[in-house]
Short mmCIF file of C-alpha atoms and ligand atoms in Angstrom, two decimals:
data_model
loop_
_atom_site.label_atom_id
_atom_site.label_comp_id
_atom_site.label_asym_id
_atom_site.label_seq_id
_atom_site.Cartn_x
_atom_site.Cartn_y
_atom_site.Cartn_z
CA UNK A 1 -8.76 12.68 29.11
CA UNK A 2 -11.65 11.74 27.18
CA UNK A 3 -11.61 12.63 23.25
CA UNK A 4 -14.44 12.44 20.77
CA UNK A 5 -13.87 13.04 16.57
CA UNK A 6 -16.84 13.94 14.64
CA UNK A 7 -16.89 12.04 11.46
CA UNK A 8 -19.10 14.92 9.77
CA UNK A 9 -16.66 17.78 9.73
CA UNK A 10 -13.58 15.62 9.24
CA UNK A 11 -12.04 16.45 5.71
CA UNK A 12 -10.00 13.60 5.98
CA UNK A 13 -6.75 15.62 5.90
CA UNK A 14 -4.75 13.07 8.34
CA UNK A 15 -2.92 15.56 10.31
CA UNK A 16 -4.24 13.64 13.94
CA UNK A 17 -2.95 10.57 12.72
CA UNK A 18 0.90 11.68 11.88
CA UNK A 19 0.29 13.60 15.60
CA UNK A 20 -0.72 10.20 17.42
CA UNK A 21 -1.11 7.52 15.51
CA UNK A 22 -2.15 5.49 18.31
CA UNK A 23 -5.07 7.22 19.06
CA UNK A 24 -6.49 7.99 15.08
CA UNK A 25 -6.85 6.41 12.26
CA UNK A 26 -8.60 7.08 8.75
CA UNK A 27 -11.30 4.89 7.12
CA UNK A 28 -9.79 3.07 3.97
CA UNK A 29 -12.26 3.99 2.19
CA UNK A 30 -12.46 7.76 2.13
CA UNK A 31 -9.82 9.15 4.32
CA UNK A 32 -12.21 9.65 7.45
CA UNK A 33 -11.08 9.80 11.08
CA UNK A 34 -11.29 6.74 12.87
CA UNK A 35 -11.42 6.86 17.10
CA UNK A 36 -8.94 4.20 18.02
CA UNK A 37 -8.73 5.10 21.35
CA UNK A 38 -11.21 7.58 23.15
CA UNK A 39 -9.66 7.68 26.96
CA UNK A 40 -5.51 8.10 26.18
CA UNK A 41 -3.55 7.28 28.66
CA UNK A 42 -1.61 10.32 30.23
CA UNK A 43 1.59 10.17 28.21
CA UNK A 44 -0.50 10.60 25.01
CA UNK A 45 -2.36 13.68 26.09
CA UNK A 46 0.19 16.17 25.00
CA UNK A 47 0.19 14.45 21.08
CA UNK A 48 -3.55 14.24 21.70
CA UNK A 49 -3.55 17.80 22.13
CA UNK A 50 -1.06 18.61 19.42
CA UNK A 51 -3.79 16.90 16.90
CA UNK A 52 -6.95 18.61 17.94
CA UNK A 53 -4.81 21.82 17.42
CA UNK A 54 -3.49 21.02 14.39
CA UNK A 55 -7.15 19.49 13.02
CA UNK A 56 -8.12 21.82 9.97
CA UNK A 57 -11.56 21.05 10.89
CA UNK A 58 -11.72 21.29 14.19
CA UNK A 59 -13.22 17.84 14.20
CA UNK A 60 -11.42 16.54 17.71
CA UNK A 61 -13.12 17.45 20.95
CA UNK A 62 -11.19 17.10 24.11
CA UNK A 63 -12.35 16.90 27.70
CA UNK A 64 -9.88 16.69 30.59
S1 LIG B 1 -6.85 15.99 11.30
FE1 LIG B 1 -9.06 16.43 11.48
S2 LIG B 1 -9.78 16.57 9.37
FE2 LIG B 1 -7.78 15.54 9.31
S3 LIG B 1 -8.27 13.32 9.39
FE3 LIG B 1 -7.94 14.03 11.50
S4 LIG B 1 -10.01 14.55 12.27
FE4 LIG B 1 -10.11 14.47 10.03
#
């Protein structure tokens, strides 16, 4: 799984980090997403998921 977060639509809403915290993070500064981890391991992929879905801004890309 590969994931990518584009910083330009992200309205810093946080929903990816509650879903996997591991894998996102927010800038101090103003909320943005921050890519902690762009190839999860396999037992993340189903939070992963859950955060891209959950994204208000569709900001999270996936590719399997
Ligand atoms: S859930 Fe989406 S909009 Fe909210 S912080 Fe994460 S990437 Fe940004």
């Amino acid at each position: 799984m590969k994931v990518t977060v584009d910083q330009d639509r992200c309205v810093a809403s946080g929903q990816c980090v509650v879903a996997a915290m591991e894998v996102f993070d927010q800038r101090d500064e103003d909320g943005v997403v921050v890519l902690l981890d762009p190839e999860p391991r396999a037992e993340r992929a189903e939070d992963v998921r859950h955060a891209a879905a959950v994204c208000p801004a569709l900001a999270i890309a996936i590719e399997d």
